[in-house]
Amino acid sequence: MSTTALLLTLIFVFIPIILSKTLGLQLEKDTVIATVRSTVQLLLVGFVLKFVFDSESYLFIFLMVSLMIGAAVQNARKKGQQIKGITWKLIVTFVLLEVLTQGILLGFKIVPATAQYIISLTGMVIGNSMVLSILFLNRFVAEVETHRSESELILSLGGTPKQAIHRQLIRSIQASMIPTIESQKTIGLVQLPGMMSGQIIAGADPLEAVQFQILVVFLLLTTAALTSVCLGLLSYPTLFNERMQMIQRGNDSSDE
Amino acid sequence: MTIWEKVIRLKSETTTRLYEPAIHFQKVSYKVKDTEILKEVTGSFPKHRITTLVGPSGAGKTTLLKMCNGLLSPTSGEVYVEGLPLQDISPIQLRRQAGMVLQNSPVMDGSVYDNLSLPLRLQGKELSEEKATDILNQVGLDRKYLRRDSRNLSGGQQQKVSIARTLLNESNILLLDEITSALDPSSLREVEELIRKLNEVHQITVVWITHNLEQAKRMGHYAWIMIDGQLVQTGNISALQHSDDPSVERFLRGEFK
Ligand SMILES: Nc1ncnc2c1ncn2[C@@H]1O[C@H](COP(=O)(O)OP(=O)(O)OP(=O)(O)O)[C@@H](O)[C@H]1O
Ligand SMILES: [Mg+2]
């Protein structure tokens, strides 16, 4: 793409700004911020990736992956502040997921162990895992609050914390996994996945792009399942104290 | 020892046994942030007896009841169950020993049978049809309800299912929170009879929160009156007849809700 062509794409930024101005949507400022941020961030990533790819050093790959996980944790933790130690729980989840998926991909030589593959696939896995974590945490916190009396009932009948929170946990895991599964049912029919489109535009053979997309689809199923299950199992114990009581909202004393 | 001495001794033994506390509160306070919900409550629920617990809305009755089976712990003070401090009893064991029927009696999704079998399923056991039917009959519902969806039951029927469910743990203490509020007069009598029978035949200790002063007088051997987080009066059921404390007297005359 030439520089003029790239500059012309700014038309796509002016359209929403003009619409926002005329209709009083008050979204001009956010649109400008989003535009500047995405441009700067993507350019930066472009340079960094070029550097990492050229260096072919595993240290840089490692740093890059750590950076991605760090950013994902930063983003997702805001949604789970009610859960104690959410930062660590997210780190454990993302690292586990990364190790497992890359272990399988590289261990079975499904993809070559080059920076291009590792970093792109990590980006997709961790990015999706982050979105899923946010979905899961939102849902889980809401489920726990609305079904507090059910949990209390199970505890009062002599159930364990795990039994008391089981339904809420299952419902939140399901709810966060369903969008991934559903969107994959219609993949290719309604919209072409961004990654595949990118590859095709860049000149790849569509069939090869499709093969790779299939890999990604399967990978994201594992991502969805593992993220919500892992985060769920790590999170539920923090809702109870050692006396098997549900920690009360806004009560500092009952968590001893 | 003459026969009379024996009788007297036996009698005094039974009297002391009757007054032995099943649950004892020692200077129990409960605070949430800066609000004191319970203020230094000291008192006992006698063993094998029915104690009715009354008081205006927001007095802290439910909060206190939840301390009897360790759903809540006091912020200060101590609760003793059968002489043992609460933290020395495993929560699970305590909650099976002291069964609770909650105020809003939530029924879980699924059939009535699913609800009744819950206490046993939590222990990895199964509930037989006969036992389920038997317990249903005891709360005044017949066998045909077993397969009914519990969400479609009336409020009163749900309340009965919830009582039956707690009874399946065969606890020796029953903690009841407003369990007859949704019942029609005839069901109310049935449930009262059932609780009285459990107390008389099986010697189950009962702590019963109720808004209905008549019910409290009818059902209780002992009474606790709580107002504003404090235990303001306790003793024999006649405690509900009259009080020298003007605010308690106003509550007993129904002038203060
Ligand atoms: N977790 C909590 N956080 C804040 N306030 C609470 C909490 N639990 C109870 N309270 C407050 O403590 C007071 C006592 O509550 P409780 O439910 O024990 O009253 P109650 O005597 O059972 O009332 P009712 O007869 O209406 O059921 C109420 O004012 C309630 O709002
Ligand atoms: Mg209450």
PDB file of N, CA, C and O and ligand atoms in Angstrom, chain B residues 61-62 103 177, ligand 2:
ATOM      1  N   LYS B  61     -32.779 -10.762  63.830  1.00  0.00           N
ATOM      2  CA  LYS B  61     -33.164 -12.141  64.130  1.00  0.00           C
ATOM      3  C   LYS B  61     -32.527 -13.130  63.164  1.00  0.00           C
ATOM      4  O   LYS B  61     -31.931 -14.123  63.585  1.00  0.00           O
ATOM      5  N   THR B  62     -32.655 -12.845  61.870  1.00  0.00           N
ATOM      6  CA  THR B  62     -32.081 -13.756  60.875  1.00  0.00           C
ATOM      7  C   THR B  62     -30.559 -13.829  61.041  1.00  0.00           C
ATOM      8  O   THR B  62     -29.965 -14.910  60.965  1.00  0.00           O
ATOM      9  N   GLN B 103     -35.802 -17.981  55.571  1.00  0.00           N
ATOM     10  CA  GLN B 103     -36.941 -17.071  55.426  1.00  0.00           C
ATOM     11  C   GLN B 103     -37.568 -17.115  54.034  1.00  0.00           C
ATOM     12  O   GLN B 103     -38.758 -17.293  53.873  1.00  0.00           O
ATOM     13  N   ASP B 177     -36.942 -19.901  60.193  1.00  0.00           N
ATOM     14  CA  ASP B 177     -37.074 -18.461  59.987  1.00  0.00           C
ATOM     15  C   ASP B 177     -38.354 -18.175  59.203  1.00  0.00           C
ATOM     16  O   ASP B 177     -38.388 -18.340  57.989  1.00  0.00           O
TER      17      ASP B 177
HETATM   18 MG    MG C   2     -35.250 -12.048  59.027  1.00  0.00          MG
END
